[in-house]
Short mmCIF file of C-alpha atoms and ligand atoms in Angstrom, two decimals:
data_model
loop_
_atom_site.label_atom_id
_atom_site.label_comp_id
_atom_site.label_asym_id
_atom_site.label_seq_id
_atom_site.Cartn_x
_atom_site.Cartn_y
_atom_site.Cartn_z
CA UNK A 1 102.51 86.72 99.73
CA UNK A 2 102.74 85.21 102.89
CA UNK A 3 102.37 81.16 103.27
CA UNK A 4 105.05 78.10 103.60
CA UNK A 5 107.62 78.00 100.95
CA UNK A 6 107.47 75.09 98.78
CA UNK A 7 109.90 72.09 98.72
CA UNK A 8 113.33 72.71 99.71
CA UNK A 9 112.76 76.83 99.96
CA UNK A 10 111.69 76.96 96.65
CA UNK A 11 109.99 80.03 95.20
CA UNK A 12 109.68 81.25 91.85
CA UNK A 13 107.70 84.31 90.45
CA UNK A 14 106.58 83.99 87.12
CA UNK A 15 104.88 86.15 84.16
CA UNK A 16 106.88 89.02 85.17
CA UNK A 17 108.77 91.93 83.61
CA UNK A 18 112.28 92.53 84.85
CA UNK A 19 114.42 95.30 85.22
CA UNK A 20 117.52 93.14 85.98
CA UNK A 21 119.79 96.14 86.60
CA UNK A 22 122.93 93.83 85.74
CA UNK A 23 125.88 95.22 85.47
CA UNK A 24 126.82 95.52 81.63
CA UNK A 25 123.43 94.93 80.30
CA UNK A 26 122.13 97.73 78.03
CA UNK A 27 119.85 100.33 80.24
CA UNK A 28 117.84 98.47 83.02
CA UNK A 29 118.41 95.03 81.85
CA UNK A 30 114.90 94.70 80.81
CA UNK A 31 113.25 91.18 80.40
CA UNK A 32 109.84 91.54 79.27
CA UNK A 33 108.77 87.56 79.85
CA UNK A 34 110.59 87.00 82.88
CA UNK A 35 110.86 84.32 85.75
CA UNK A 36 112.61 84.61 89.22
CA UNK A 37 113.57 81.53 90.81
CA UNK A 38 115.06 81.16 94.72
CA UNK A 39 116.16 78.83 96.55
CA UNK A 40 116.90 79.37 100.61
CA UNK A 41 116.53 82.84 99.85
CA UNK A 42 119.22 83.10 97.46
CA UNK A 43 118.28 83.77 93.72
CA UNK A 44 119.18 80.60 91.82
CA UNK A 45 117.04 81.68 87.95
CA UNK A 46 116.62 85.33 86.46
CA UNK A 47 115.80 85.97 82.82
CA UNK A 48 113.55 84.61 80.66
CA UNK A 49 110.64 82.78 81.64
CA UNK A 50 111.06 80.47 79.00
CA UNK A 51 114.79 79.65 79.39
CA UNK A 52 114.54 78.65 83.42
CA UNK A 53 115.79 75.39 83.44
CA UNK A 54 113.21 72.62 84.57
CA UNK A 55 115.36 72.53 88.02
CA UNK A 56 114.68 75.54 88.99
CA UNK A 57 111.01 75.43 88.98
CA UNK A 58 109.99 71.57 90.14
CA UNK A 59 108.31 71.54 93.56
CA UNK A 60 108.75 75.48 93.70
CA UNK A 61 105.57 77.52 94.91
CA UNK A 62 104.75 79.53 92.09
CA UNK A 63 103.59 82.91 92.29
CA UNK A 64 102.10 84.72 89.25
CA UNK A 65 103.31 88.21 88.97
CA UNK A 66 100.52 89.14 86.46
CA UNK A 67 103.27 90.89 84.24
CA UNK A 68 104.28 93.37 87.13
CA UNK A 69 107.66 94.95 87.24
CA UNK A 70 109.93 93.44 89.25
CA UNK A 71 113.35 95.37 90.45
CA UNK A 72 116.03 94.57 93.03
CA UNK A 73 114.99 95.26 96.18
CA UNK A 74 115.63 98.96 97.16
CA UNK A 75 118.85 100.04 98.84
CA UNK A 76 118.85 103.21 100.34
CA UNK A 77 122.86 103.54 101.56
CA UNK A 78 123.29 106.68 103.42
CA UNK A 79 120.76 107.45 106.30
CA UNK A 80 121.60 109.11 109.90
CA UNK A 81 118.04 106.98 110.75
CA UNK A 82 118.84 106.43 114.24
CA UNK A 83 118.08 109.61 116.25
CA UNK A 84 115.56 110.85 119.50
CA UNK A 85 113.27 113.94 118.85
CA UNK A 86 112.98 116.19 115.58
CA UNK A 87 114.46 119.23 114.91
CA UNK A 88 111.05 121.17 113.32
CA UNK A 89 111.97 123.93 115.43
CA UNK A 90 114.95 124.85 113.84
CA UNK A 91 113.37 124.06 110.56
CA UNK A 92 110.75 127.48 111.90
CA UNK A 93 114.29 129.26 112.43
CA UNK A 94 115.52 128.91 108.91
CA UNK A 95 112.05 129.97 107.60
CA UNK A 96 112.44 132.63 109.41
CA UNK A 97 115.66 133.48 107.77
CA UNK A 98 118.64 131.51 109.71
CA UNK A 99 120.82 129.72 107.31
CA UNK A 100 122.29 126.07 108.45
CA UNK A 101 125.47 126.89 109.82
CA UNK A 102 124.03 129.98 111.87
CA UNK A 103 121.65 127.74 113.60
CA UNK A 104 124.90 125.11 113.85
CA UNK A 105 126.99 127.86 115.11
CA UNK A 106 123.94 129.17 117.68
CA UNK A 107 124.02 125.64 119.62
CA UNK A 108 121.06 123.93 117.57
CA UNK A 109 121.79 121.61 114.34
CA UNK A 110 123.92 118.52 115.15
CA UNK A 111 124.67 119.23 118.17
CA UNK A 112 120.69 119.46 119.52
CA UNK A 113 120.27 115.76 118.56
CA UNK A 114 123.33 114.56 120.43
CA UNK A 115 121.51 115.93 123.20
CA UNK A 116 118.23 113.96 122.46
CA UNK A 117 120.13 110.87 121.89
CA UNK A 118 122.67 110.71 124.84
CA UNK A 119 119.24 110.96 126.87
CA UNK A 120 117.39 108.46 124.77
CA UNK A 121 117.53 104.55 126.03
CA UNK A 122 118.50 102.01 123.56
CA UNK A 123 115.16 101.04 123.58
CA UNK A 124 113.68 104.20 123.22
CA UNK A 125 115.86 105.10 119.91
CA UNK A 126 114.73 102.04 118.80
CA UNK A 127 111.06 102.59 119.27
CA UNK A 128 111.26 106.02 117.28
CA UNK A 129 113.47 104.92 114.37
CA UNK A 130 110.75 102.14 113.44
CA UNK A 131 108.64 104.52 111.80
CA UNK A 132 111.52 105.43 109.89
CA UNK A 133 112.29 102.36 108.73
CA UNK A 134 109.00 101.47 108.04
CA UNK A 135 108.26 104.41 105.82
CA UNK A 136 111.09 103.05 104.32
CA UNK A 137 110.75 99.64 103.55
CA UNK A 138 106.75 100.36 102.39
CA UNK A 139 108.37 101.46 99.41
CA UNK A 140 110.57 98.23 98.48
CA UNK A 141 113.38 99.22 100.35
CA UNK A 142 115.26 95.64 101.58
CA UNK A 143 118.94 96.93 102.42
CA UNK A 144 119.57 99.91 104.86
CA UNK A 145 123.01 102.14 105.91
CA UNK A 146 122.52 103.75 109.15
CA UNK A 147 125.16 105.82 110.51
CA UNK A 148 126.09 106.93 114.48
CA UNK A 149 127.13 110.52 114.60
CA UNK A 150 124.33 111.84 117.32
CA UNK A 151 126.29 110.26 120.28
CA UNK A 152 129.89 111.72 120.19
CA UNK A 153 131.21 109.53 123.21
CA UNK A 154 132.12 106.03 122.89
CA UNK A 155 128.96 105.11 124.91
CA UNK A 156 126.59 106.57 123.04
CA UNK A 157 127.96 106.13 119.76
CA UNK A 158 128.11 102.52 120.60
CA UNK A 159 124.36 102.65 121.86
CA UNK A 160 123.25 104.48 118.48
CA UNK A 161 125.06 101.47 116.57
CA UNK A 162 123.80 99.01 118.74
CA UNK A 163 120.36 100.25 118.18
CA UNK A 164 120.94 100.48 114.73
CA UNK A 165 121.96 96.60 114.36
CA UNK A 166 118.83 95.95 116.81
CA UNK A 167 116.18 97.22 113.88
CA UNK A 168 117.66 93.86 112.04
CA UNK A 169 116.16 91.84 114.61
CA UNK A 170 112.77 93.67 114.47
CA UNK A 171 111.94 94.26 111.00
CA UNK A 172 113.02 91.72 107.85
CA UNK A 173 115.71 94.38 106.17
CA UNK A 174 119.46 93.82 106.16
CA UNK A 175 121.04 97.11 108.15
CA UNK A 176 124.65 98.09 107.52
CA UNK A 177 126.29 100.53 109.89
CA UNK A 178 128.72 103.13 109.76
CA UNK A 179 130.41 104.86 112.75
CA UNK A 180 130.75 108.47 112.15
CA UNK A 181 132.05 109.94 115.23
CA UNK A 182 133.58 112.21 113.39
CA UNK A 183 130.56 114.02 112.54
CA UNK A 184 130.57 117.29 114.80
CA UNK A 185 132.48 118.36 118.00
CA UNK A 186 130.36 117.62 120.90
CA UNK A 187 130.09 120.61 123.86
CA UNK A 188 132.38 118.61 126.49
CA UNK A 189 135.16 119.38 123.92
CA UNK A 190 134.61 122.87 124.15
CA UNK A 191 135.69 123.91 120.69
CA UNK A 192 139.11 121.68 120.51
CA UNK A 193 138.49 119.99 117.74
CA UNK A 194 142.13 117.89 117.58
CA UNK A 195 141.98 116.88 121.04
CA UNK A 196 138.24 115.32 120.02
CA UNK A 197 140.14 113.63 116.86
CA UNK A 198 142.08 111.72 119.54
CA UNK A 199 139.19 110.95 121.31
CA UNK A 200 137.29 109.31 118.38
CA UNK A 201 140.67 107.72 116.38
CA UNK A 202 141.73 106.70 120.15
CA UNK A 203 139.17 105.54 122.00
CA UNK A 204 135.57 105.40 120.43
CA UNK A 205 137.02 103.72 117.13
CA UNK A 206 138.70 101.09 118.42
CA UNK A 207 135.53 100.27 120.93
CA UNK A 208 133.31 100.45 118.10
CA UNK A 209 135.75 97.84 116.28
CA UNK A 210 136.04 95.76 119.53
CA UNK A 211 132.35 95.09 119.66
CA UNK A 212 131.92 94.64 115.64
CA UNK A 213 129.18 97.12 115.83
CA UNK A 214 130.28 99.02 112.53
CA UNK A 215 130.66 98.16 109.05
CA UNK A 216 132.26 100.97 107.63
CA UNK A 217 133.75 104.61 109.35
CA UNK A 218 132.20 108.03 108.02
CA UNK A 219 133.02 111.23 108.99
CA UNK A 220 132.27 114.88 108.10
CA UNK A 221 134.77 116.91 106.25
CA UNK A 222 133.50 120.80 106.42
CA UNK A 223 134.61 124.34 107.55
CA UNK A 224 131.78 123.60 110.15
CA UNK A 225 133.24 120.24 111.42
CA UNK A 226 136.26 118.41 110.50
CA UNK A 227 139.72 119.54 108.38
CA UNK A 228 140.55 117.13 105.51
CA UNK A 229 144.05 116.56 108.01
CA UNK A 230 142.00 115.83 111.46
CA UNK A 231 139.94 113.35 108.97
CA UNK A 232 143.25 111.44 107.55
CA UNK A 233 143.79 110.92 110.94
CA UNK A 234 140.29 108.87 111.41
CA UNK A 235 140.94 106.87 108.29
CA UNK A 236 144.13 105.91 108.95
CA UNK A 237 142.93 104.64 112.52
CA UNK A 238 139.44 103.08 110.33
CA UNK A 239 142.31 101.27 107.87
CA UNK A 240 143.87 99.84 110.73
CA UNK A 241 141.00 98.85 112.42
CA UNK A 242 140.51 96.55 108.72
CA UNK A 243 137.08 99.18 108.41
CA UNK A 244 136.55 100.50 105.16
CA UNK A 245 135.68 104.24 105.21
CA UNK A 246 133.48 107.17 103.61
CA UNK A 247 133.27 110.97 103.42
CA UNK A 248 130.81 113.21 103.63
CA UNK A 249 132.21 115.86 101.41
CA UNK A 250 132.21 119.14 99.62
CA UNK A 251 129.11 119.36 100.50
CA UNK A 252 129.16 123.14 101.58
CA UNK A 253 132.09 124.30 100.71
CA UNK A 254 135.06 122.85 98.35
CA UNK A 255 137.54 121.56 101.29
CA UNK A 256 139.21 118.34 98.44
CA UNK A 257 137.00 115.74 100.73
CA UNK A 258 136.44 113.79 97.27
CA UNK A 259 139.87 113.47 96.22
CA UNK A 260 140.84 112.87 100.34
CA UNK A 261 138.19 109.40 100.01
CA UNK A 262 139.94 108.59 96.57
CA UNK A 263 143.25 108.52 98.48
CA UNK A 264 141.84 106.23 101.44
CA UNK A 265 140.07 103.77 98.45
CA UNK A 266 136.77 104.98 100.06
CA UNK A 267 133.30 103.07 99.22
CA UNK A 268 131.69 106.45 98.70
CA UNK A 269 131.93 109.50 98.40
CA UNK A 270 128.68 111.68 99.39
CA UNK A 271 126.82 114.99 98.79
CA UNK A 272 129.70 116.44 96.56
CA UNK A 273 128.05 119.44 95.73
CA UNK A 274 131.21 121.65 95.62
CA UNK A 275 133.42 118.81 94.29
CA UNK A 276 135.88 119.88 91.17
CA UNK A 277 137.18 117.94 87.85
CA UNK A 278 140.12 116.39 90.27
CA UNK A 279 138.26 115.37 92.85
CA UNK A 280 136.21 113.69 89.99
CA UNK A 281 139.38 112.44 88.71
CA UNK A 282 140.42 111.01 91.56
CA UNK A 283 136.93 109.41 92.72
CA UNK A 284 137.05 107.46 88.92
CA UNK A 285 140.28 106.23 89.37
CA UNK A 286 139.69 104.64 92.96
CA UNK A 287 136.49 103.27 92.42
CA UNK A 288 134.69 106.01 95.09
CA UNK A 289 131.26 105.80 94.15
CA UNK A 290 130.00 109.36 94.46
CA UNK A 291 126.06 109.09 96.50
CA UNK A 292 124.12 111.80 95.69
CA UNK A 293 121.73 113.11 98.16
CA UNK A 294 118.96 115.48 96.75
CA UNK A 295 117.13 115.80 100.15
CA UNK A 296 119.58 117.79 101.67
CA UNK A 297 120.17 119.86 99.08
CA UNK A 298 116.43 120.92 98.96
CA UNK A 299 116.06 121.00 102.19
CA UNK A 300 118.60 123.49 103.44
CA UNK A 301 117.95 125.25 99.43
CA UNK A 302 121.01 124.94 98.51
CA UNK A 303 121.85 125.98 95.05
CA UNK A 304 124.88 124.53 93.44
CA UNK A 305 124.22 121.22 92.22
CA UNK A 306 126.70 118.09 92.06
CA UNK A 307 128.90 117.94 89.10
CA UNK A 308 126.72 114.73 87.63
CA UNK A 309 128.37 115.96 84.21
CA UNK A 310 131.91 115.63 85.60
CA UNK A 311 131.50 111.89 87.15
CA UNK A 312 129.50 110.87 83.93
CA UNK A 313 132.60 111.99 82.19
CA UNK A 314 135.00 110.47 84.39
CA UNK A 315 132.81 107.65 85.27
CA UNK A 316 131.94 107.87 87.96
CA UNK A 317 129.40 105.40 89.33
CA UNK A 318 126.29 107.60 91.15
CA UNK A 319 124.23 106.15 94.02
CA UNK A 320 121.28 108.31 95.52
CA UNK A 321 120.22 108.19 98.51
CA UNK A 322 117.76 109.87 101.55
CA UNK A 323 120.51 111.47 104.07
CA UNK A 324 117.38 110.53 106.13
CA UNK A 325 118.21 113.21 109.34
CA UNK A 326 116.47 115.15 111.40
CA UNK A 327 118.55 118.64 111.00
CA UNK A 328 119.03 118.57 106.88
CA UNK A 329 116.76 115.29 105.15
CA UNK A 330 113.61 114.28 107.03
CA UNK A 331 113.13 112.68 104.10
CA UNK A 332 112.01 108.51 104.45
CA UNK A 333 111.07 108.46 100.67
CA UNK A 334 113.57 107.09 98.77
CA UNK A 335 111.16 107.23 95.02
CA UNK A 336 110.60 110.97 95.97
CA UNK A 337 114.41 111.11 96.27
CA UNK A 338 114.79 109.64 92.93
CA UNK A 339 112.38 111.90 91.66
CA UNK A 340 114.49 114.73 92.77
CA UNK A 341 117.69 113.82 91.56
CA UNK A 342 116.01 113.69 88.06
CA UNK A 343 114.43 116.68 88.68
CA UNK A 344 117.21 118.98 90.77
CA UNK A 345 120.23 117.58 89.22
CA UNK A 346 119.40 116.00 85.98
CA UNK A 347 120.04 112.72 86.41
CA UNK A 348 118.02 110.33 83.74
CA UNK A 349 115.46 107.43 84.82
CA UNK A 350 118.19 104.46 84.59
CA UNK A 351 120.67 106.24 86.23
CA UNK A 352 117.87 107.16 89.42
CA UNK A 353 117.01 103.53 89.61
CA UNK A 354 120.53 102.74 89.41
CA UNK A 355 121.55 104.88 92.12
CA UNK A 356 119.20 103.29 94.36
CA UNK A 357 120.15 99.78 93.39
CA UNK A 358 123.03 98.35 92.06
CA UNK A 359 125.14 101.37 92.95
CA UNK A 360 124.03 101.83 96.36
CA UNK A 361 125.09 98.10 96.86
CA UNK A 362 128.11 98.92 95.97
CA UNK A 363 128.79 101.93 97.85
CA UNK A 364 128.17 99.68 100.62
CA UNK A 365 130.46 96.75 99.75
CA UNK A 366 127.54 94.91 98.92
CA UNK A 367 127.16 94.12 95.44
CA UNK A 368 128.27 90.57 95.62
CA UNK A 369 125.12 89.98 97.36
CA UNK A 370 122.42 92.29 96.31
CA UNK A 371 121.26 94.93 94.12
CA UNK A 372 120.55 93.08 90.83
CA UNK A 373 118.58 90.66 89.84
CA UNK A 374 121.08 87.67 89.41
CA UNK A 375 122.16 84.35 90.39
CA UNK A 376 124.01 83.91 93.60
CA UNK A 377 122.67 87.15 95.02
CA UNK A 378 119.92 87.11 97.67
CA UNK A 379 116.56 87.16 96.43
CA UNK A 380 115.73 90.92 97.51
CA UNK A 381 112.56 91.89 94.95
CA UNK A 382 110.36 94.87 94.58
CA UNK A 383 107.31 93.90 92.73
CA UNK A 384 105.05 97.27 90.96
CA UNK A 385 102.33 97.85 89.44
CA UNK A 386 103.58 99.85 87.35
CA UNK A 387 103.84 100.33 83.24
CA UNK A 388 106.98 101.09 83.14
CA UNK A 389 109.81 101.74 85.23
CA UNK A 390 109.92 105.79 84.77
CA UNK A 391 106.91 105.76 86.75
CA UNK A 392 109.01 104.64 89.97
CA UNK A 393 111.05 108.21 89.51
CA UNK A 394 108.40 110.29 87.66
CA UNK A 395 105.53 110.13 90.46
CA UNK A 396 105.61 112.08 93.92
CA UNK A 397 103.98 111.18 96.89
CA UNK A 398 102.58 107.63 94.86
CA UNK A 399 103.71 104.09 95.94
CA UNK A 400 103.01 101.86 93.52
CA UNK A 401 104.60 98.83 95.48
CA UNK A 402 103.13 95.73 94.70
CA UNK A 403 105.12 93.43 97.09
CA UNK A 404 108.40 93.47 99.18
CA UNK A 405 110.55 89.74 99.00
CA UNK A 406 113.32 89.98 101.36
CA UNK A 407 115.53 87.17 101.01
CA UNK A 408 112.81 85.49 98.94
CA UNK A 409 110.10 85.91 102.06
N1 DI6 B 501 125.73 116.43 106.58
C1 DI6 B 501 124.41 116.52 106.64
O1 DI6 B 501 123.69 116.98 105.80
C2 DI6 B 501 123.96 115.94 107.90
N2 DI6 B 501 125.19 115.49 108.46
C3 DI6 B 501 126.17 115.80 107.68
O2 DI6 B 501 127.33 115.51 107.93
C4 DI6 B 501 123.29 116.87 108.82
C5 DI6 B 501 122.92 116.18 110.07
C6 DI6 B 501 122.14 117.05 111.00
O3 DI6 B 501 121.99 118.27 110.79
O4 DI6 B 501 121.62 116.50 111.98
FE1 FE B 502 124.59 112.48 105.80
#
């Protein structure tokens, strides 16, 4: 779908079918004879083919869609995609019996990728998180989170996020990042897990602020890493900084990490496994969209599921998402991760393709721009070939993608 736009950036893809996801509209926000129009990349016409206004179309290259599907470009808004080396070793250990904190406690997990990274170039991180992103983006994926957390100093936390911004410049994908220092205690801190809260709400924080090289702050609320206090402290520093934050939490053990984001106004809310009715509550009331992330809960076997009851009766709005990682999600599918959060945790077709659209836009502070198929918003498209959309969360291990438009190239 290559070739020069036509007059004044125009593009418009006709004889579609549309799964608008707009907010409000009943289910997917189906149009069955639908038209796309874009202008400079930014979508100026979606709905019915035969309402477009003449405008919209006149001098625009036209691109018959052949009644394919057309969805918002996919968003997947919670990856760790930026490390060096795998961790298949430990994945042997666990099949061998280990659980995931005994190989965390033993000196492997987290803790064996910070060493990887801090001896990785810039360059080098780069070159192996391509793939990643690649796998990623064959499947329609246009908008990408990537979080530090593998370089627990301010230098290499800033080179992880500088890397991360870098994949921008090689690859047509818009990349958010998230600082999450706060994500396990490095060995230099030999087990004094305060003093290393100083060190990242001190130092590496405001660095990371200084050079604009993060988006949002993250950190990791567990028995295994950080207290829900020694976390308040790294949000208060984030809200200062003017950095909106996130949590990963409850997802081990029920340590109040949801209702902790609530209180800070957090974006998201993610894994959740062990989160309660108030912690639901809470996440309703603040607008914490709660991301679920099925990967990691396969991967590490774990067996009690997120309360996706609880936040459909509180409201909750649920975004899903890889946790692409090397320790608990090698997982660079993000229609296989749809496909398990239908299949592990219930969640129906709409609210899948939701998760991985509209609602992962806005767990990023992005749904002004993307993650529906509206006017205003840029022109981010996934084009199937496909009968239906249920196919996009029923397959595994199928890519029916069609065509990738990221701002309307
Ligand atoms: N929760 C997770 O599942 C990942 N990080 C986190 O806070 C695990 C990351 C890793 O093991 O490398
Ligand atoms: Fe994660």
């Amino acid at each position: 779908m290559g070739g020069a736009n036509g007059k004044s950036g125009l593009r418009v893809w006709r004889n579609a079918r549309l799964a608008t996801m707009a907010e409000g509209a009943a289910g997917l926000g189906i149009v069955e004879k639908g038209a796309i129009a874009a202008r400079d990349g930014l979508i100026i016409y979606a709905g019915l083919e035969a309402g477009m206004p003449a405008a919209a179309g006149q001098g625009a290259e036209t691109i018959d869609c052949e009644r394919r599907w057309i969805t918002p470009g996919l968003i997947d808004c919670h990856t760790h995609l930026v490390y060096a080396g795998n961790r298949a070793n430990e994945f042997e250990m666990r099949l061998a019996g280990a659980t995931y904190e005994e190989v965390a406690r033993a000196g492997g997990g987290i803790v064996s990728s910070v060493k990887s990274l801090r001896a990785a170039s810039e360059d080098q991180l780069i070159a192996e998180t391509l793939p990643r992103l690649d796998a990623l983006m064959a499947e329609g994926v246009t908008t990408v989170e990537v979080k530090s957390g593998y370089g627990l100093d301010a230098d290499n936390e800033k080179k992880s996020l500088r890397a991360a911004r870098r994949l921008a410049d090689e690859r047509p994908v818009t990349i958010r990042t998230t600082c999450l220092a706060a994500h396990a205690l490095p060995p230099e801190a030999k087990g004094d897990k305060d003093a290393f809260i100083d060190l990242v709400a001190g130092a590496i924080l405001p660095e990371v602020a200084a050079e604009k090289l993060a988006d949002a702050v993250d950190g990791f609320c567990e028995g295994i890493a950080f207290s829900p206090e020694q976390m308040a402290r790294v949000f208060d520093k984030a809200k200062a900084l003017g950095l909106p934050v996130k949590l990963h939490a409850d997802q081990l053990s029920n340590l109040h990490g949801a209702a902790l984001a609530a209180r800070y106004g957090a974006l998201s809310a993610d894994h959740l496994e062990y989160t309660d009715e108030e912690g639901a509550g809470a996440m309703a009331k603040a607008g914490t969209v709660a991301t679920i992330l099925p990967g990691a809960y396969y991967f590490i076997r774990e067996t009690k599921k997120p309360p996706v009851d609880l936040f459909r009766r509180h409201g909750v709005k649920m975004a899903v998402a890889t946790d692409s990682n090397p320790g608990t999600s090698p997982l660079t599918s993000l229609l296989l991760t749809m496909n398990m959060a239908a299949t592990l945790f219930g969640m129906t077709v709409d609210e899948c393709l939701a998760g991985v659209t509209r609602e992962a836009a806005r767990a990023l502070g992005l749904l002004g721009q993307t993650g529906t198929l509206e006017a205003g918003k840029s022109a981010d498209l996934a084009i199937w070939d496909i009968e239906r959309p249920a196919e996009l969360v029923y397959r595994m291990g199928f890519n029916p993608l069609h065509a990738r438009i990221w701002r309307g190239q």
